[in-house]
Amino acid sequence: MARMNLRELQYVLAVAEHLHFGRAAEACAVSQPTLSTQLRKLEEELGVTLFERGGRGVALTPQGREMLPRFQAAVAAVEAVQEGARCARDPLAGRFRLGVIPTLAPYLLPLVFGPIRQALPALRLEPWEDVTNALLAGLRAHELDAALLATEPDGTDLSSLPLFEEPFLAALPPDHALAGRERVSEAELAPDVLVLADGHCLREQALSVCRATGPEEPLLRAASLPTLLNMVAAGYGTTLIPGLAAGAAQDAGLVLRPLEGGAGRLVRLVWRNAFPRREAVDAVSGVIRDRLAGFSSPL
């Protein structure tokens, strides 16, 4: 029976990726003779030729192509065990998979990514941008460690920690009738308010804010906040934006005004109750709170 070790499996994956022994050896930080010898040894133990070696380069054999997914799965499983052990020894080290809603990610992540890396150098932050329901599903499937949301999650299996209040702003074309006001009434935005497509929490929040007078069916359901900003800039309507997006809105040439009712949203960090690295959750949330301390009223 062949006795494979992790290093040999990594050599297989490197050659399969680069299709060149020299580049694969460089990627694995070993000499080419060492890599070639170990792969020959592995093929002999398995009784299978994994690679065709010729003057024109390297190619996977049919047997190699068939077995490649198994090598990939084996390496991933071992690395997951090693990662888990590292995290168990030090909760502030290793991967931290952080989900972020699309109306927050482009504006918040550039502000906090550097400070998190500086404060927690052993923590490898891996952002995942998606709508709320997809992030909640990712949390429950253990594909995410935590998520930044603007709604309170349902269910008793998740916990959340409020981070900061983000005010909404009215975003208007420069020639709009409301652009000359110091403040804008939420109800006044209703007739021509543009909202995001279904699945975005900002859509429901914007409609809720503006429905005081029962607005008509929204004129547009955009897939992204930049689309809304561009449509408003083109004079197609008005919209509500979260405060962190103010810079992007001004860059698009929009006029921003505070709302008379002071509507906004609460940004919170959500995680599974059973997640074993609560120290990482607290550390990340602490950095975000500190970074946003001057933005609104941190909680």
Short mmCIF file of C-alpha atoms in Angstrom, two decimals:
data_model
loop_
_atom_site.label_atom_id
_atom_site.label_comp_id
_atom_site.label_asym_id
_atom_site.label_seq_id
_atom_site.Cartn_x
_atom_site.Cartn_y
_atom_site.Cartn_z
CA MET A 1 0.00 0.00 0.00
CA ALA A 2 1.35 3.43 -0.97
CA ARG A 3 2.18 5.76 1.86
CA MET A 4 1.51 9.28 0.62
CA ASN A 5 2.44 12.37 2.57
CA LEU A 6 1.04 15.87 2.27
CA ARG A 7 4.13 17.23 0.56
CA GLU A 8 3.89 14.69 -2.24
CA LEU A 9 0.24 15.52 -2.79
CA GLN A 10 1.11 19.22 -2.95
CA TYR A 11 3.75 18.42 -5.59
CA VAL A 12 1.08 16.68 -7.68
CA LEU A 13 -1.22 19.70 -7.47
CA ALA A 14 1.60 22.12 -8.31
CA VAL A 15 2.61 20.21 -11.45
CA ALA A 16 -1.05 19.84 -12.45
CA GLU A 17 -1.46 23.62 -12.11
CA HIS A 18 1.75 24.76 -13.83
CA LEU A 19 2.25 21.80 -16.23
CA HIS A 20 5.95 22.47 -15.82
CA PHE A 21 8.28 20.81 -13.34
CA GLY A 22 10.54 23.82 -12.94
CA ARG A 23 7.75 26.27 -12.18
CA ALA A 24 6.04 23.74 -9.91
CA ALA A 25 9.27 23.22 -7.97
CA GLU A 26 9.69 26.98 -7.61
CA ALA A 27 6.13 27.30 -6.30
CA CYS A 28 6.80 24.56 -3.76
CA ALA A 29 10.18 26.06 -2.77
CA VAL A 30 12.12 22.87 -3.60
CA SER A 31 14.61 21.90 -6.27
CA GLN A 32 13.30 20.41 -9.49
CA PRO A 33 15.20 17.11 -9.00
CA THR A 34 13.65 16.72 -5.54
CA LEU A 35 10.14 17.28 -6.87
CA SER A 36 10.64 14.99 -9.85
CA THR A 37 12.12 12.22 -7.72
CA GLN A 38 9.28 12.38 -5.18
CA LEU A 39 6.66 12.25 -7.91
CA ARG A 40 8.34 9.28 -9.57
CA LYS A 41 8.40 7.53 -6.22
CA LEU A 42 4.70 8.27 -5.66
CA GLU A 43 3.76 6.98 -9.11
CA GLU A 44 5.71 3.78 -8.49
CA GLU A 45 4.00 3.24 -5.14
CA LEU A 46 0.57 3.86 -6.66
CA GLY A 47 1.31 1.82 -9.76
CA VAL A 48 -0.12 4.64 -11.88
CA THR A 49 1.52 7.20 -14.15
CA LEU A 50 0.08 10.60 -13.31
CA PHE A 51 1.98 12.78 -15.81
CA GLU A 52 3.16 12.46 -19.37
CA ARG A 53 6.68 13.81 -19.64
CA GLY A 54 7.85 14.90 -23.05
CA GLY A 55 9.85 17.44 -24.96
CA ARG A 56 6.83 19.69 -25.34
CA GLY A 57 6.08 19.85 -21.64
CA VAL A 58 4.03 18.01 -19.05
CA ALA A 59 0.43 16.80 -19.26
CA LEU A 60 -1.84 14.83 -16.99
CA THR A 61 -2.52 11.27 -18.08
CA PRO A 62 -6.15 10.11 -18.19
CA GLN A 63 -5.56 8.39 -14.87
CA GLY A 64 -4.01 11.57 -13.49
CA ARG A 65 -7.03 13.64 -14.55
CA GLU A 66 -9.35 11.12 -12.94
CA MET A 67 -7.44 11.11 -9.65
CA LEU A 68 -6.74 14.86 -9.46
CA PRO A 69 -10.00 15.76 -7.64
CA ARG A 70 -9.15 13.17 -4.98
CA PHE A 71 -5.70 14.65 -4.49
CA GLN A 72 -7.28 18.11 -4.21
CA ALA A 73 -9.82 16.90 -1.66
CA ALA A 74 -7.13 15.15 0.39
CA VAL A 75 -4.93 18.24 0.52
CA ALA A 76 -7.89 20.46 1.42
CA ALA A 77 -8.91 18.11 4.22
CA VAL A 78 -5.41 18.01 5.74
CA GLU A 79 -5.02 21.78 5.47
CA ALA A 80 -8.41 22.25 7.13
CA VAL A 81 -7.30 20.09 10.05
CA GLN A 82 -4.05 22.06 10.34
CA GLU A 83 -5.92 25.35 10.15
CA GLY A 84 -8.35 24.20 12.82
CA ALA A 85 -5.50 23.23 15.11
CA ARG A 86 -3.80 26.59 14.62
CA CYS A 87 -7.03 28.42 15.40
CA ALA A 88 -7.59 26.28 18.47
CA ARG A 89 -4.17 27.23 19.79
CA ASP A 90 -4.63 30.90 18.95
CA PRO A 91 -8.19 32.18 18.24
CA LEU A 92 -6.71 35.37 16.77
CA ALA A 93 -4.75 33.49 14.10
CA GLY A 94 -5.74 31.84 10.84
CA ARG A 95 -8.67 32.48 8.50
CA PHE A 96 -11.60 34.65 9.50
CA ARG A 97 -14.30 34.46 6.83
CA LEU A 98 -16.36 37.63 7.07
CA GLY A 99 -19.58 38.14 5.13
CA VAL A 100 -20.60 41.70 4.25
CA ILE A 101 -23.77 42.98 2.57
CA PRO A 102 -23.19 44.71 -0.82
CA THR A 103 -24.41 48.14 0.33
CA LEU A 104 -21.76 48.12 3.06
CA ALA A 105 -18.78 46.19 1.69
CA PRO A 106 -17.36 48.73 -0.84
CA TYR A 107 -17.47 51.55 1.68
CA LEU A 108 -16.64 49.89 5.01
CA LEU A 109 -14.00 47.33 4.02
CA PRO A 110 -11.47 49.91 2.74
CA LEU A 111 -11.80 51.70 6.08
CA VAL A 112 -11.32 48.68 8.34
CA PHE A 113 -9.22 46.18 6.39
CA GLY A 114 -5.92 47.91 7.14
CA PRO A 115 -6.65 48.55 10.84
CA ILE A 116 -7.74 44.91 11.32
CA ARG A 117 -4.58 43.66 9.67
CA GLN A 118 -2.46 45.99 11.80
CA ALA A 119 -4.22 45.15 15.08
CA LEU A 120 -4.52 41.42 14.36
CA PRO A 121 -1.53 40.50 12.17
CA ALA A 122 -2.01 36.74 12.55
CA LEU A 123 -5.65 36.88 11.51
CA ARG A 124 -6.28 36.39 7.77
CA LEU A 125 -9.46 38.28 6.92
CA GLU A 126 -11.39 36.78 3.97
CA PRO A 127 -14.34 39.00 2.95
CA TRP A 128 -17.39 37.48 1.24
CA GLU A 129 -19.89 39.94 -0.25
CA ASP A 130 -23.50 38.82 -0.71
CA VAL A 131 -27.08 39.67 0.18
CA THR A 132 -28.39 39.08 3.70
CA ASN A 133 -30.15 35.75 3.17
CA ALA A 134 -27.13 34.26 1.41
CA LEU A 135 -24.82 35.40 4.22
CA LEU A 136 -27.11 33.89 6.85
CA ALA A 137 -27.15 30.64 4.90
CA GLY A 138 -23.34 30.76 4.72
CA LEU A 139 -23.11 31.25 8.47
CA ARG A 140 -25.40 28.31 9.18
CA ALA A 141 -23.51 26.13 6.69
CA HIS A 142 -20.20 26.97 8.44
CA GLU A 143 -18.95 28.63 5.25
CA LEU A 144 -18.62 31.95 7.11
CA ASP A 145 -17.36 32.76 10.58
CA ALA A 146 -19.25 36.04 10.99
CA ALA A 147 -21.20 38.55 8.90
CA LEU A 148 -21.78 42.29 8.89
CA LEU A 149 -25.52 42.87 8.45
CA ALA A 150 -27.98 45.72 8.77
CA THR A 151 -30.87 43.60 10.05
CA GLU A 152 -31.40 41.50 13.16
CA PRO A 153 -31.11 37.79 12.28
CA ASP A 154 -33.92 35.37 13.01
CA GLY A 155 -33.43 32.18 14.99
CA THR A 156 -31.84 31.23 18.28
CA ASP A 157 -28.72 29.74 16.71
CA LEU A 158 -27.15 33.12 15.91
CA SER A 159 -25.91 35.98 18.08
CA SER A 160 -25.32 39.59 17.10
CA LEU A 161 -23.40 42.58 18.41
CA PRO A 162 -24.40 46.16 17.45
CA LEU A 163 -21.46 48.12 16.04
CA PHE A 164 -22.61 51.55 14.85
CA GLU A 165 -25.59 53.52 13.60
CA GLU A 166 -25.40 54.53 9.95
CA PRO A 167 -27.71 57.41 8.98
CA PHE A 168 -29.56 57.48 5.67
CA LEU A 169 -29.14 60.46 3.35
CA ALA A 170 -31.35 61.71 0.55
CA ALA A 171 -29.47 61.51 -2.76
CA LEU A 172 -30.79 63.95 -5.38
CA PRO A 173 -29.92 65.21 -8.86
CA PRO A 174 -28.51 68.76 -8.66
CA ASP A 175 -31.57 70.20 -10.43
CA HIS A 176 -34.14 68.38 -8.29
CA ALA A 177 -36.79 70.50 -6.56
CA LEU A 178 -35.65 69.24 -3.16
CA ALA A 179 -31.94 69.92 -3.73
CA GLY A 180 -32.22 73.43 -2.29
CA ARG A 181 -33.53 72.25 1.07
CA GLU A 182 -31.30 71.93 4.13
CA ARG A 183 -33.21 68.81 5.13
CA VAL A 184 -35.58 66.57 3.20
CA SER A 185 -38.72 64.90 4.42
CA GLU A 186 -38.79 61.14 3.91
CA ALA A 187 -42.33 61.38 2.55
CA GLU A 188 -41.23 63.87 -0.11
CA LEU A 189 -38.88 61.30 -1.61
CA ALA A 190 -41.65 58.72 -2.06
CA PRO A 191 -43.05 59.70 -5.49
CA ASP A 192 -39.82 59.06 -7.43
CA VAL A 193 -37.68 57.00 -5.04
CA LEU A 194 -35.46 54.35 -6.64
CA VAL A 195 -34.69 51.16 -4.72
CA LEU A 196 -32.54 48.06 -5.00
CA ALA A 197 -33.81 44.70 -6.22
CA ASP A 198 -35.37 42.07 -3.96
CA GLY A 199 -32.91 40.47 -1.56
CA HIS A 200 -31.16 43.68 -0.50
CA CYS A 201 -32.08 44.79 3.00
CA LEU A 202 -31.60 48.43 1.94
CA ARG A 203 -34.54 48.02 -0.44
CA GLU A 204 -36.97 47.19 2.36
CA GLN A 205 -35.48 49.83 4.62
CA ALA A 206 -35.82 52.54 1.96
CA LEU A 207 -39.41 51.57 1.20
CA SER A 208 -40.24 51.47 4.90
CA VAL A 209 -38.80 54.94 5.43
CA CYS A 210 -40.66 56.44 2.46
CA ARG A 211 -44.00 54.65 2.79
CA ALA A 212 -45.40 57.11 5.32
CA THR A 213 -47.60 58.50 2.53
CA GLY A 214 -47.92 55.26 0.55
CA PRO A 215 -45.56 55.69 -2.41
CA GLU A 216 -46.38 54.36 -5.82
CA GLU A 217 -44.63 51.28 -7.21
CA PRO A 218 -40.87 52.06 -7.28
CA LEU A 219 -39.58 53.19 -10.66
CA LEU A 220 -36.49 51.01 -10.65
CA ARG A 221 -35.13 47.90 -8.93
CA ALA A 222 -31.36 48.02 -9.36
CA ALA A 223 -28.94 45.21 -8.59
CA SER A 224 -26.33 47.50 -7.02
CA LEU A 225 -26.02 50.80 -5.23
CA PRO A 226 -23.69 52.27 -7.92
CA THR A 227 -26.47 51.66 -10.46
CA LEU A 228 -28.88 53.65 -8.28
CA LEU A 229 -26.39 56.49 -7.96
CA ASN A 230 -25.84 56.67 -11.70
CA MET A 231 -29.58 56.65 -12.42
CA VAL A 232 -30.17 59.44 -9.90
CA ALA A 233 -27.30 61.41 -11.44
CA ALA A 234 -29.04 61.01 -14.80
CA GLY A 235 -32.16 62.61 -13.34
CA TYR A 236 -34.23 59.43 -13.24
CA GLY A 237 -35.35 59.86 -9.63
CA THR A 238 -34.14 60.07 -6.03
CA THR A 239 -32.93 57.50 -3.57
CA LEU A 240 -31.77 56.88 -0.01
CA ILE A 241 -28.15 55.95 0.58
CA PRO A 242 -26.33 54.78 3.71
CA GLY A 243 -24.00 57.38 5.15
CA LEU A 244 -20.77 55.52 4.33
CA ALA A 245 -21.64 55.76 0.63
CA ALA A 246 -21.69 59.58 0.75
CA GLY A 247 -18.30 59.91 -0.93
CA ALA A 248 -19.31 57.71 -3.85
CA ALA A 249 -22.56 59.65 -4.25
CA GLN A 250 -20.76 63.00 -4.29
CA ASP A 251 -18.27 61.64 -6.83
CA ALA A 252 -21.29 60.83 -9.02
CA GLY A 253 -22.36 64.47 -8.83
CA LEU A 254 -25.31 64.01 -6.49
CA VAL A 255 -26.63 66.43 -3.88
CA LEU A 256 -26.92 64.87 -0.42
CA ARG A 257 -29.27 66.06 2.28
CA PRO A 258 -30.00 64.74 5.80
CA LEU A 259 -33.48 63.41 6.48
CA GLU A 260 -35.90 65.26 8.72
CA GLY A 261 -36.86 62.06 10.50
CA GLY A 262 -33.25 60.98 11.05
CA ALA A 263 -33.81 57.49 9.63
CA GLY A 264 -30.86 55.13 9.50
CA ARG A 265 -29.79 51.54 10.02
CA LEU A 266 -27.94 49.64 12.71
CA VAL A 267 -24.89 47.72 11.48
CA ARG A 268 -24.18 44.61 13.53
CA LEU A 269 -21.80 41.66 13.55
CA VAL A 270 -23.52 38.26 13.51
CA TRP A 271 -22.04 34.83 14.27
CA ARG A 272 -23.10 31.29 15.24
CA ASN A 273 -23.62 30.73 18.95
CA ALA A 274 -21.45 27.60 18.71
CA PHE A 275 -18.57 29.34 16.90
CA PRO A 276 -15.51 28.46 19.04
CA ARG A 277 -13.44 31.60 18.37
CA ARG A 278 -15.45 34.25 20.17
CA GLU A 279 -12.20 36.10 20.88
CA ALA A 280 -11.79 36.72 17.14
CA VAL A 281 -15.35 38.03 16.87
CA ASP A 282 -14.77 40.44 19.74
CA ALA A 283 -11.41 41.58 18.37
CA VAL A 284 -12.73 42.27 14.86
CA SER A 285 -15.80 44.06 16.19
CA GLY A 286 -13.60 46.17 18.47
CA VAL A 287 -11.44 47.35 15.57
CA ILE A 288 -14.51 48.23 13.48
CA ARG A 289 -16.07 50.17 16.36
CA ASP A 290 -12.87 52.11 16.96
CA ARG A 291 -12.48 52.91 13.26
CA LEU A 292 -16.08 54.17 12.97
CA ALA A 293 -16.04 56.06 16.26
CA GLY A 294 -16.02 59.46 14.55
CA PHE A 295 -18.61 58.55 11.93
CA SER A 296 -21.81 58.31 13.96
CA SER A 297 -22.84 57.20 17.42
CA PRO A 298 -20.93 53.96 18.13
CA LEU A 299 -22.75 51.52 20.40
#
